[in-house]
Coordinates of C-alpha atoms and ligand atoms in Angstrom, one line a residue:
Chain A
M1 CA -323.8 75.2 80.9
T2 CA -323.8 77.4 77.9
E3 CA -320.9 79.4 79.2
S4 CA -318.8 76.1 79.5
A5 CA -319.8 74.9 76.2
T6 CA -318.5 78.1 74.6
T7 CA -315.4 78.1 76.4
T8 CA -314.3 74.4 75.8
M9 CA -315.0 74.7 72.0
P10 CA -312.2 77.1 71.0
A11 CA -311.7 75.1 67.9
T12 CA -314.1 77.4 66.0
S13 CA -311.8 80.3 66.8
T14 CA -309.2 79.0 64.4
A15 CA -311.8 78.9 61.5
R16 CA -311.0 81.1 58.7
S17 CA -311.9 84.6 59.4
T18 CA -314.6 86.3 57.1
R19 CA -313.9 89.7 58.1
N20 CA -311.5 92.1 55.9
S21 CA -308.0 91.8 57.6
S22 CA -305.8 93.1 54.6
I23 CA -302.9 94.9 55.5
V24 CA -302.6 98.2 53.4
F25 CA -299.2 100.2 53.2
D26 CA -300.2 103.6 51.7
N27 CA -297.1 105.5 50.6
V28 CA -295.4 104.3 53.7
T29 CA -291.9 106.2 54.5
K30 CA -289.9 105.5 57.4
T31 CA -286.5 107.7 58.2
Y32 CA -284.8 107.1 61.6
P33 CA -284.0 110.1 63.6
G34 CA -280.4 111.3 62.8
Q35 CA -280.3 109.5 59.3
T36 CA -280.4 110.9 55.9
A37 CA -281.4 107.7 54.2
H38 CA -284.8 106.3 54.3
A39 CA -285.1 102.9 55.8
L40 CA -288.3 102.6 53.8
D41 CA -289.4 104.6 50.8
S42 CA -292.8 105.3 49.7
L43 CA -294.0 101.7 50.1
S44 CA -297.5 101.0 48.8
I45 CA -298.6 97.4 48.8
E46 CA -301.8 95.5 49.8
V47 CA -301.7 92.0 51.7
R48 CA -305.0 90.7 51.0
S49 CA -307.2 89.0 53.6
G50 CA -305.8 85.6 54.2
E51 CA -302.8 86.2 51.9
L52 CA -299.3 85.3 52.8
V53 CA -296.9 87.8 51.5
C54 CA -293.1 87.6 51.9
L55 CA -291.1 90.6 52.2
V56 CA -287.7 89.8 50.9
G57 CA -284.6 91.9 50.2
P58 CA -281.0 92.3 51.3
S59 CA -279.9 93.0 54.7
G60 CA -280.7 96.7 55.8
G61 CA -283.5 96.9 53.2
G62 CA -286.0 97.8 55.4
K63 CA -287.9 94.6 55.9
T64 CA -287.9 94.6 59.7
T65 CA -288.9 98.2 59.6
A66 CA -291.8 97.6 57.4
L67 CA -293.1 94.8 59.8
Q68 CA -292.5 96.9 62.9
L69 CA -294.3 99.9 61.5
V70 CA -297.5 97.6 61.3
N71 CA -297.6 96.8 65.0
R72 CA -296.1 100.1 65.9
L73 CA -292.8 99.2 67.5
V74 CA -291.5 101.8 65.0
D75 CA -293.2 105.0 64.3
L76 CA -294.3 106.1 60.7
S77 CA -292.4 109.1 59.4
S78 CA -295.2 109.6 56.7
G79 CA -297.9 107.6 54.8
E80 CA -300.7 105.4 56.5
I81 CA -301.1 101.8 57.4
R82 CA -304.5 100.0 57.6
I83 CA -305.5 96.8 58.6
G84 CA -309.0 96.0 57.4
D85 CA -310.6 99.5 57.5
T86 CA -308.8 100.6 60.5
N87 CA -306.0 103.1 60.4
I88 CA -303.4 101.8 62.9
M89 CA -303.0 105.3 64.5
D90 CA -306.7 105.1 65.5
L91 CA -305.8 102.2 68.1
S92 CA -303.6 102.6 71.1
P93 CA -300.3 100.6 70.5
I94 CA -301.2 98.2 73.1
E95 CA -304.6 97.5 71.9
L96 CA -303.2 97.2 68.4
R97 CA -300.6 94.7 69.2
R98 CA -302.9 92.3 71.0
T99 CA -304.8 91.9 67.6
I100 CA -301.6 91.1 65.8
G101 CA -299.7 87.8 66.0
Y102 CA -295.8 88.4 66.3
A103 CA -293.2 86.0 65.8
I104 CA -289.6 86.5 65.4
Q105 CA -286.0 85.0 64.9
Q106 CA -284.8 83.2 67.8
S107 CA -288.6 82.8 68.7
G108 CA -288.4 85.4 71.5
L109 CA -290.0 83.1 73.8
F110 CA -289.7 83.9 77.5
P111 CA -287.1 81.6 78.9
H112 CA -288.8 81.9 82.6
Y113 CA -292.1 80.8 81.3
T114 CA -293.0 77.2 80.5
V115 CA -294.3 76.3 76.9
A116 CA -297.9 76.7 78.4
E117 CA -297.3 80.0 80.0
N118 CA -295.6 81.3 77.0
I119 CA -298.6 80.3 74.5
A120 CA -300.9 81.8 77.2
T121 CA -299.3 85.3 77.3
V122 CA -301.7 87.1 75.4
P123 CA -304.7 85.2 76.5
T124 CA -303.5 85.8 80.0
I125 CA -303.4 89.6 79.6
L126 CA -306.7 89.7 78.0
K127 CA -308.1 88.0 80.9
W128 CA -309.4 84.9 79.4
D129 CA -310.7 82.4 82.0
R130 CA -308.3 79.5 83.0
K131 CA -310.3 76.8 81.3
R132 CA -310.4 78.6 78.1
I133 CA -306.7 79.3 78.1
E134 CA -306.0 75.6 79.0
A135 CA -308.0 74.3 76.1
R136 CA -306.8 76.9 73.7
T137 CA -303.2 76.2 74.6
K138 CA -303.7 72.3 74.2
E139 CA -305.4 73.0 70.8
L140 CA -302.5 75.1 69.4
L141 CA -299.6 72.7 70.6
E142 CA -301.6 70.0 68.4
L143 CA -301.9 72.4 65.5
V144 CA -298.2 72.9 65.5
G145 CA -297.4 69.2 66.1
L146 CA -296.0 69.0 69.5
T147 CA -297.9 66.0 70.8
P148 CA -298.7 64.5 73.0
V149 CA -299.3 67.8 74.5
E150 CA -298.8 66.7 78.1
N151 CA -295.2 66.2 77.2
W152 CA -294.7 69.5 76.2
L153 CA -296.8 71.9 78.5
K154 CA -294.5 72.1 81.5
R155 CA -291.0 72.3 79.6
Y156 CA -289.1 75.6 79.4
P157 CA -288.0 76.9 76.2
G158 CA -284.4 75.9 77.3
Q159 CA -285.4 72.4 76.9
L160 CA -286.5 72.6 73.3
S161 CA -284.8 72.4 69.9
G162 CA -284.7 75.6 67.7
G163 CA -287.4 74.2 65.6
Q164 CA -289.5 73.1 68.7
Q165 CA -289.1 76.7 69.8
Q166 CA -290.2 78.3 66.7
R167 CA -293.1 75.8 66.8
V168 CA -294.2 77.3 70.2
G169 CA -293.2 80.7 69.0
I170 CA -295.9 80.4 66.1
A171 CA -298.4 78.8 68.8
R172 CA -298.0 81.7 70.9
A173 CA -298.4 84.2 68.0
L174 CA -301.6 82.4 67.1
A175 CA -302.8 82.1 70.7
A176 CA -305.6 85.0 70.7
D177 CA -306.5 84.1 67.3
P178 CA -305.4 87.6 65.9
P179 CA -306.7 88.2 62.3
V180 CA -303.1 89.1 61.2
M181 CA -299.6 87.6 61.8
L182 CA -296.3 89.5 61.5
M183 CA -293.3 87.1 61.1
D184 CA -289.7 88.4 61.1
E185 CA -287.3 85.6 59.8
P186 CA -288.8 83.1 62.2
F187 CA -287.2 80.2 60.7
G188 CA -283.9 82.2 60.0
A189 CA -281.8 80.3 62.8
L190 CA -282.8 77.0 62.0
D191 CA -280.8 74.3 60.3
P192 CA -281.8 73.4 56.8
I193 CA -283.6 70.3 57.5
T194 CA -285.4 71.7 60.4
R195 CA -286.2 74.6 58.4
V196 CA -287.9 72.7 55.7
A197 CA -290.0 70.7 58.1
V198 CA -291.3 73.9 60.0
Q199 CA -291.7 75.7 56.7
D200 CA -294.1 72.9 55.4
E201 CA -296.1 72.7 58.8
F202 CA -296.2 76.6 58.9
L203 CA -297.7 76.4 55.4
D204 CA -300.5 73.7 56.4
I205 CA -301.1 75.9 59.4
H206 CA -301.6 79.0 57.2
R207 CA -303.9 77.0 54.8
A208 CA -305.9 75.8 57.8
V209 CA -306.3 79.2 59.8
G210 CA -306.0 81.6 56.9
K211 CA -304.5 84.5 58.8
T212 CA -303.3 87.6 56.8
T213 CA -299.6 86.9 56.9
L214 CA -296.6 89.5 56.4
F215 CA -293.5 87.3 56.6
V216 CA -289.9 88.8 56.4
T217 CA -287.2 86.5 55.3
H218 CA -283.8 87.0 53.4
D219 CA -284.1 83.7 52.0
I220 CA -285.3 83.7 48.4
D221 CA -286.1 80.2 48.3
E222 CA -288.2 80.4 51.5
A223 CA -290.3 83.2 50.0
I224 CA -290.8 81.2 46.6
K225 CA -292.0 78.3 48.5
M226 CA -294.0 79.8 50.9
A227 CA -295.6 83.2 49.7
D228 CA -298.8 84.1 47.6
R229 CA -297.0 87.0 46.5
I230 CA -293.3 88.3 47.1
A231 CA -292.5 92.0 47.8
I232 CA -288.8 92.7 47.0
L233 CA -287.1 95.7 48.8
K234 CA -284.0 97.1 47.6
P235 CA -281.4 99.0 49.8
G236 CA -282.9 102.6 50.5
G237 CA -286.2 100.7 51.2
L238 CA -287.6 100.8 47.7
L239 CA -290.2 98.2 46.4
A240 CA -288.5 96.6 43.4
Q241 CA -291.3 94.2 42.5
Y242 CA -294.6 92.8 44.1
D243 CA -295.8 89.8 42.3
T244 CA -296.3 86.1 42.5
P245 CA -293.3 83.9 42.9
A246 CA -293.9 82.5 39.1
E247 CA -294.1 86.1 38.0
V248 CA -291.1 87.4 39.7
L249 CA -289.0 84.3 38.6
A250 CA -290.4 84.4 35.0
R251 CA -290.3 88.1 34.5
P252 CA -288.0 90.0 37.0
A253 CA -288.7 93.7 37.1
D254 CA -285.2 94.8 36.9
D255 CA -281.5 93.9 37.1
F256 CA -281.6 94.1 40.7
V257 CA -284.5 91.7 41.0
A258 CA -282.7 89.3 38.7
E259 CA -279.5 89.4 40.7
F260 CA -281.4 88.9 43.7
L261 CA -283.0 85.8 42.4
G262 CA -279.7 84.5 41.4
A263 CA -278.4 82.5 38.5
E264 CA -280.4 79.6 39.3
R265 CA -283.7 81.7 38.7
G266 CA -284.7 79.2 35.8
L267 CA -284.2 76.3 38.3
K268 CA -286.1 78.0 41.1
R269 CA -289.1 78.5 39.1
L270 CA -289.1 74.6 38.6
A271 CA -289.9 74.4 42.5
L272 CA -293.1 75.9 42.0
T273 CA -294.7 73.1 40.0
T274 CA -295.3 69.4 41.1
V275 CA -294.7 66.4 39.0
A276 CA -298.6 65.8 39.4
E277 CA -299.4 68.8 37.4
V278 CA -297.2 68.1 34.7
L279 CA -298.4 64.8 34.5
A280 CA -302.0 66.1 34.4
A281 CA -301.1 68.8 31.8
G282 CA -299.5 66.2 29.5
R283 CA -302.5 63.9 29.7
D284 CA -304.5 66.9 28.6
R285 CA -302.2 67.3 25.6
R286 CA -302.0 63.7 24.2
G287 CA -305.3 62.5 25.1
S288 CA -305.1 59.9 27.9
S289 CA -302.1 57.9 26.9
P290 CA -299.5 58.3 29.6
V291 CA -296.6 56.5 28.2
A292 CA -296.5 58.3 24.9
A293 CA -293.8 60.3 26.0
A294 CA -291.3 57.6 26.0
A295 CA -290.5 58.4 22.3
G296 CA -288.2 61.0 23.8
S297 CA -285.8 58.3 25.2
T298 CA -284.6 57.0 21.7
E299 CA -282.7 60.3 21.1
A300 CA -279.2 61.1 21.4
G301 CA -277.8 57.7 22.2
N302 CA -279.5 57.8 25.7
P303 CA -278.2 54.8 27.7
V304 CA -281.3 54.6 30.2
S305 CA -284.5 53.2 28.6
A306 CA -287.8 54.3 29.7
A307 CA -288.4 51.2 31.7
E308 CA -285.5 52.0 33.7
W309 CA -286.2 55.8 34.2
P310 CA -285.8 56.7 38.0
E311 CA -288.9 56.7 40.0
V312 CA -290.2 60.2 41.3
S313 CA -293.4 60.8 43.4
A314 CA -296.3 62.9 42.2
T315 CA -295.7 65.4 45.1
M316 CA -292.2 66.2 44.3
T317 CA -291.6 69.4 42.7
L318 CA -290.1 69.5 39.3
R319 CA -286.8 70.9 40.6
E320 CA -286.5 67.7 42.8
A321 CA -287.5 65.5 40.1
L322 CA -285.1 67.0 37.6
S323 CA -282.3 66.4 40.1
L324 CA -283.2 62.6 40.2
V325 CA -283.3 62.3 36.3
S326 CA -280.2 64.1 35.9
A327 CA -278.3 61.9 38.4
A328 CA -279.7 59.0 36.6
H329 CA -278.7 60.1 33.4
A330 CA -282.3 59.6 32.1
Q331 CA -284.5 61.3 29.7
G332 CA -287.4 61.2 32.0
A333 CA -289.0 59.7 35.1
R334 CA -291.8 57.5 36.2
V335 CA -294.1 58.9 38.4
M336 CA -295.1 56.6 41.2
D337 CA -297.6 57.2 44.1
A338 CA -297.9 54.7 46.8
G339 CA -296.5 52.0 44.7
S340 CA -298.6 52.2 41.6
H341 CA -297.3 53.7 38.3
L342 CA -299.2 56.8 37.4
G343 CA -297.5 57.7 34.2
D344 CA -293.9 58.8 32.8
V345 CA -292.6 62.6 32.4
T346 CA -290.0 63.5 30.0
L347 CA -287.1 65.7 30.6
H348 CA -288.4 68.4 28.3
E349 CA -291.8 68.3 30.4
L350 CA -289.8 68.8 33.3
I351 CA -287.8 71.8 32.3
C352 CA -290.4 73.5 30.3
P353 CA -293.3 73.0 32.6
P354 CA -296.8 73.8 31.2
A355 CA -297.3 76.7 33.7
D356 CA -294.6 78.6 31.8
D357 CA -296.8 78.9 28.8
P358 CA -299.6 81.6 29.3
A359 CA -301.6 80.3 26.6
R360 CA -301.8 77.0 28.1
T361 CA -302.7 78.2 31.6
T362 CA -305.6 80.3 30.2
E363 CA -306.8 77.4 28.3
G364 CA -306.3 75.3 31.5
A365 CA -308.5 77.8 33.2
R366 CA -311.2 77.7 30.9
I367 CA -311.6 73.7 30.9
Chain B
M1 CA -276.2 100.2 125.2
S2 CA -272.9 100.7 126.9
G3 CA -270.3 103.2 125.9
F4 CA -268.1 103.4 123.0
A5 CA -265.5 100.6 123.1
P6 CA -266.9 98.9 126.1
A7 CA -264.4 97.9 128.6
G8 CA -264.7 94.1 129.2
D9 CA -266.1 92.4 132.0
P10 CA -263.9 89.8 133.2
V11 CA -263.6 87.6 130.3
I12 CA -262.6 84.4 131.9
P13 CA -265.3 83.4 134.3
D14 CA -264.0 83.0 137.7
Y15 CA -267.0 80.9 139.1
G16 CA -267.3 77.0 139.0
Q17 CA -264.1 75.1 138.3
A18 CA -262.3 76.3 135.3
S19 CA -261.2 73.5 133.0
D20 CA -257.6 73.0 132.0
C21 CA -258.4 74.5 128.5
V22 CA -259.4 77.6 130.1
I23 CA -256.6 77.7 132.8
N24 CA -254.1 77.2 129.9
N25 CA -255.9 79.5 127.7
G26 CA -256.3 77.0 124.8
F27 CA -257.0 77.7 121.4
F28 CA -260.7 76.8 121.8
C29 CA -262.4 75.5 124.8
T30 CA -265.3 73.7 123.9
D31 CA -266.6 73.3 127.3
W32 CA -266.6 77.0 128.1
F33 CA -268.0 77.8 125.0
A34 CA -271.0 75.3 125.6
S35 CA -271.5 76.9 129.1
Q36 CA -271.3 80.4 127.9
W37 CA -273.5 80.0 124.7
S38 CA -276.6 81.3 126.0
T39 CA -275.2 84.3 127.7
V40 CA -272.1 85.4 125.7
F41 CA -273.1 84.1 122.3
W42 CA -276.6 83.5 121.6
P43 CA -277.9 87.0 122.4
P44 CA -275.2 88.7 120.3
L45 CA -276.0 86.3 117.4
V46 CA -279.4 87.3 117.3
D47 CA -278.6 90.8 117.6
H48 CA -276.4 90.4 114.6
I49 CA -278.8 88.6 112.5
Y50 CA -281.5 91.5 113.0
M51 CA -278.8 94.2 112.3
V52 CA -277.8 92.2 109.0
L53 CA -281.6 91.9 107.8
I54 CA -282.4 95.4 108.5
A55 CA -279.5 96.7 106.7
V56 CA -280.0 94.4 103.7
V57 CA -283.8 94.9 103.6
V58 CA -283.5 98.6 103.9
G59 CA -280.5 98.6 101.4
F60 CA -282.4 96.4 99.0
L61 CA -285.5 98.7 99.1
I62 CA -283.6 101.9 98.3
A63 CA -281.2 100.4 95.9
F64 CA -283.8 98.5 94.0
T65 CA -285.8 101.9 93.7
A66 CA -282.9 103.6 92.5
A67 CA -282.0 101.0 89.9
L68 CA -285.6 101.1 88.5
I69 CA -285.3 105.0 88.2
A70 CA -281.8 104.7 86.6
Y71 CA -283.2 102.0 84.3
R72 CA -286.2 104.1 83.0
K73 CA -283.9 107.4 83.0
K74 CA -280.6 106.4 81.5
W75 CA -279.1 109.5 82.3
L76 CA -279.4 109.0 86.1
A77 CA -277.6 105.8 86.0
G78 CA -274.4 107.4 86.0
P79 CA -274.7 110.0 88.8
I80 CA -276.7 107.5 91.0
G81 CA -273.9 104.9 90.5
V82 CA -271.3 107.4 91.4
A83 CA -273.1 108.3 94.5
A84 CA -273.5 104.7 95.5
T85 CA -270.0 103.8 95.0
F86 CA -268.9 107.0 97.1
L87 CA -271.0 105.6 100.0
Y88 CA -269.2 102.2 99.5
T89 CA -265.6 103.5 99.5
L90 CA -266.2 105.4 102.6
P91 CA -264.6 103.5 105.5
P92 CA -267.4 102.4 107.8
L93 CA -265.4 103.6 111.1
A94 CA -265.3 107.1 109.5
L95 CA -268.7 107.0 108.7
F96 CA -269.5 106.3 112.4
Q97 CA -267.6 109.2 113.3
L98 CA -269.5 111.2 110.9
L99 CA -272.7 110.3 112.1
V100 CA -272.4 109.7 115.9
P101 CA -272.7 113.6 116.4
F102 CA -276.4 113.5 114.7
T103 CA -277.6 110.1 115.5
G104 CA -275.7 109.2 118.5
L105 CA -274.3 105.9 119.7
T106 CA -277.3 103.9 118.5
L107 CA -278.4 101.3 116.0
L108 CA -279.6 103.9 113.7
T109 CA -276.1 105.1 113.3
V110 CA -274.9 101.3 112.6
E111 CA -277.9 100.5 110.4
I112 CA -277.3 103.9 108.1
A113 CA -273.5 102.9 107.8
L114 CA -274.5 99.4 106.8
V115 CA -277.1 100.4 104.4
C116 CA -274.5 102.8 102.8
F117 CA -272.4 99.7 102.2
T118 CA -275.0 97.5 100.6
L119 CA -276.4 100.1 98.1
V120 CA -273.9 100.1 95.4
I121 CA -273.8 96.3 95.2
I122 CA -277.4 95.9 95.0
F123 CA -278.0 98.8 92.8
Q124 CA -275.5 97.5 90.3
A125 CA -276.9 94.0 90.4
V126 CA -280.5 95.0 89.7
L127 CA -279.3 97.2 86.9
A128 CA -277.0 94.6 85.4
G129 CA -279.8 92.0 85.6
L130 CA -282.3 94.4 83.9
A131 CA -279.5 95.3 81.1
A132 CA -278.9 91.5 80.6
V133 CA -282.7 90.8 79.4
P134 CA -282.2 89.7 75.8
D135 CA -283.5 92.3 73.3
D136 CA -285.5 89.7 71.3
V137 CA -287.3 88.7 74.4
K138 CA -288.4 92.4 75.1
R139 CA -289.2 93.2 71.5
S140 CA -291.6 90.2 71.3
A141 CA -293.3 91.0 74.7
V142 CA -293.9 94.5 73.6
G143 CA -294.8 93.3 70.1
M144 CA -297.5 91.0 71.6
G145 CA -299.0 94.0 73.5
L146 CA -297.5 93.9 77.1
D147 CA -297.5 97.3 78.7
T148 CA -294.5 99.1 80.5
K149 CA -295.7 97.6 83.8
Q150 CA -296.5 94.0 82.4
L151 CA -293.1 94.0 80.9
M152 CA -291.3 94.9 84.0
L153 CA -293.1 92.6 86.2
K154 CA -293.6 89.7 83.7
V155 CA -290.5 89.8 82.0
E156 CA -287.7 92.2 83.1
L157 CA -287.7 91.6 86.7
P158 CA -288.1 87.9 86.6
L159 CA -285.2 87.6 84.1
A160 CA -283.2 89.9 86.3
L161 CA -283.7 87.6 89.2
P162 CA -280.4 85.6 89.2
S163 CA -278.4 88.7 88.9
I164 CA -280.5 90.4 91.6
I165 CA -279.9 87.4 93.9
S166 CA -276.3 87.2 93.5
G167 CA -276.1 90.8 94.4
L168 CA -278.2 90.2 97.5
R169 CA -275.8 87.4 98.5
I170 CA -272.7 89.4 98.2
A171 CA -274.2 92.3 100.1
T172 CA -275.5 90.0 102.6
V173 CA -272.1 88.2 103.5
L174 CA -270.3 91.5 103.3
T175 CA -272.6 93.1 105.9
V176 CA -272.4 90.1 108.1
S177 CA -268.7 90.8 108.2
V178 CA -269.0 94.6 108.4
A179 CA -271.6 94.5 111.1
T180 CA -269.0 93.0 113.4
I181 CA -267.5 96.7 113.8
A182 CA -270.9 97.9 114.9
A183 CA -269.6 97.2 118.6
F184 CA -267.6 100.3 118.3
V185 CA -271.0 102.1 118.5
V186 CA -273.3 99.6 120.3
D187 CA -272.9 96.8 122.5
S188 CA -274.7 94.7 120.0
G189 CA -273.9 92.0 117.6
L190 CA -271.0 89.4 117.4
G191 CA -268.7 92.2 117.1
S192 CA -269.1 93.0 121.0
P193 CA -267.8 89.5 122.3
I194 CA -265.0 90.1 119.9
L195 CA -264.0 93.6 121.0
K196 CA -264.2 92.6 124.5
A197 CA -261.8 89.6 123.9
V198 CA -259.5 91.9 122.2
S199 CA -258.7 93.6 125.4
S200 CA -258.0 90.1 127.4
P201 CA -255.9 87.5 126.1
F202 CA -258.6 84.7 126.1
N203 CA -258.8 83.0 122.9
T204 CA -261.8 81.1 122.8
Q205 CA -264.3 84.1 123.0
F206 CA -263.2 85.8 119.9
I207 CA -262.7 82.7 118.0
A208 CA -266.0 81.6 118.8
A209 CA -267.7 84.7 117.8
G210 CA -265.6 85.1 114.7
A211 CA -266.4 81.5 113.8
L212 CA -270.1 82.4 114.5
A213 CA -270.0 85.3 112.1
V214 CA -268.3 83.2 109.4
L215 CA -271.1 80.6 110.0
L216 CA -274.0 83.2 109.8
A217 CA -272.3 84.4 106.5
F218 CA -272.4 80.9 105.0
V219 CA -276.0 80.1 106.3
L220 CA -277.4 83.4 105.0
D221 CA -275.8 82.9 101.6
G222 CA -277.1 79.3 101.5
L223 CA -280.5 80.6 102.3
L224 CA -280.4 83.1 99.4
V225 CA -279.1 80.4 96.9
L226 CA -282.2 78.2 98.0
I227 CA -284.6 81.2 97.5
G228 CA -283.1 81.9 94.2
R229 CA -283.5 78.1 93.1
I230 CA -287.1 78.3 94.1
L231 CA -287.7 81.5 92.3
T232 CA -285.7 80.7 89.2
P233 CA -286.7 77.2 88.2
W234 CA -286.1 77.8 84.5
T235 CA -282.2 78.4 85.1
R236 CA -281.7 74.9 86.4
V237 CA -283.4 72.8 83.5
R238 CA -281.1 71.3 80.8
I239 CA -282.1 68.9 78.3
Ligands
ADP1 N1 -283.7 101.6 65.4 C1 -283.0 101.9 64.4 N2 -282.4 103.4 64.5 C2 -281.5 103.7 63.4 N3 -281.6 102.9 62.3 C3 -282.2 101.9 62.1 C4 -282.8 101.3 63.3 N4 -283.4 100.1 62.8 C5 -282.9 99.9 61.5 N5 -282.2 101.2 61.2 C6 -281.7 101.2 59.7 O1 -282.7 101.0 58.6 C7 -282.2 100.3 57.7 C8 -283.4 99.2 57.4 O2 -283.2 98.3 58.6 P1 -284.1 97.0 58.6 O3 -285.4 97.3 58.5 O4 -283.7 96.5 60.1 O5 -283.7 96.1 57.4 P2 -283.8 94.6 57.2 O6 -284.7 94.1 58.3 O7 -284.2 94.5 56.0 O8 -282.4 94.1 57.4 C9 -281.0 99.9 58.0 O9 -279.9 100.9 57.3 C10 -280.7 100.0 59.4 O10 -279.4 100.5 59.7
MG2 MG1 -284.5 92.3 59.5

């Protein structure tokens, strides 16, 4: 009885891990045999427990190498990598890999296994009993949004769209509840619309399960959206900058980073803040009069009055809201949430978000 | 087991009353075929099936093992491939001549020659199948912690199956055909009614035996297709 109770309650296994599962790169260098240039050069970063770090950089910058060093698909040349307090060299590669979730571009799903069999790969080699595997498989399909699960269990990867394959790939990587996830451009082959949807789902999953995640992408927008911190590698495998998306965008460490972020760096930064946050900050500043900002609209012969400003939703990013405001030739936007008018934001507030001002963020933190 | 190039018994049976077809040596005499089925055709057909199955199974075991070794030790793939190709290019009749002094006019001689013939086809098919397993699939398998044996059994071999089965199909069809010349060595298989008929002008016997060989090839090929379908369900699904 106790036995069946524990095996049918796998939900607890996706709970946030309290163990230390940080990934530490300590002066890690990799040179492939027969090559003079380093693929990765003295990389020292720490991915903290539960953190999602994106590794970005140009093609050939050593991102995949860095990732594969962690699960020992590639051997270190020098330096040390630790997961938690364990040096990865202290475990056998096979043991190590079974504690690391691994998802790659094109999903790497086994074409000859059904969805259920794919997800059950690691639990099966770990010899979980059948009931527990079944329950876990269903739980994971629900987690990645492939419901009702009965419709998906018996399909082959060839019968799934790219986005569905990536969802199954994520479920498979999570199957044995590894404390650490490595993802190598998992969404790289998806069309833009599917990619955004899968990114959003993955972020939700990440927040729910809190795995320490090292996520490789060459898409800086993806990194800005997903990452707690971004590590930017330059050719030759040198770390150019390691910081939060906001910091990287506000203060690129060097010309390489600035160029990598692109000319739209200023706009990309606006994608980090939601309209709701600006609205809240604006209220703090003006007391609680939400429409005071309307004053801005009388300037410069503006053709659209505050009452006709476009409607934006509170959950939109400033970048999205700005796009609507620009399209409407307006000086601000009306913030709506489920049909009710929450307040207005001005063009100025949209392009100079409060998060930009270090003084205000500290002030905000104190309140 | 009669001698090399068995001299024919009387081919046109002289008992009972012969039909017009038999008397005129028609292209194909159904009545004669039916009456001789159980004596002239059925036993050689059964022998033929055994001969082919033994050759293909033994050939598969050898070629498959060789392919696994060549897959692990890449430098061996070239030499093994060349050796297998050499055996394949040997004319089977010449090979019989070579073997008879050692193994005699026996089934063993025949099987050795037939097996030699299947090796290169199966070897290349297994190797090609293993080589075609997508890299990202192998990388994710290894990355998830499958060991070498699990990778081979759970991923590489299953994915190589379609190629292995096509190799087996070609090897089997070819062996059915080549096995007919075994009659030069042993009085066995569908080759012997053909060979006996060659020395007489009677059509029905070699046409029937030849047709049986063709039919056998089709049936065995069909069986392999069926087995392949059962073993590789994922290759048939499309949205
Ligand atoms: N297996 C390998 N053997 C030799 N060189 C390699 C190998 N894998 C990667 N490289 C080289 O190492 C460098 C970094 O590659 P990689 O880590 O794949 O970069 P990224 O994932 O950022 O595109 C490149 O110059 C690449 O050519
Ligand atoms: Mg890469």
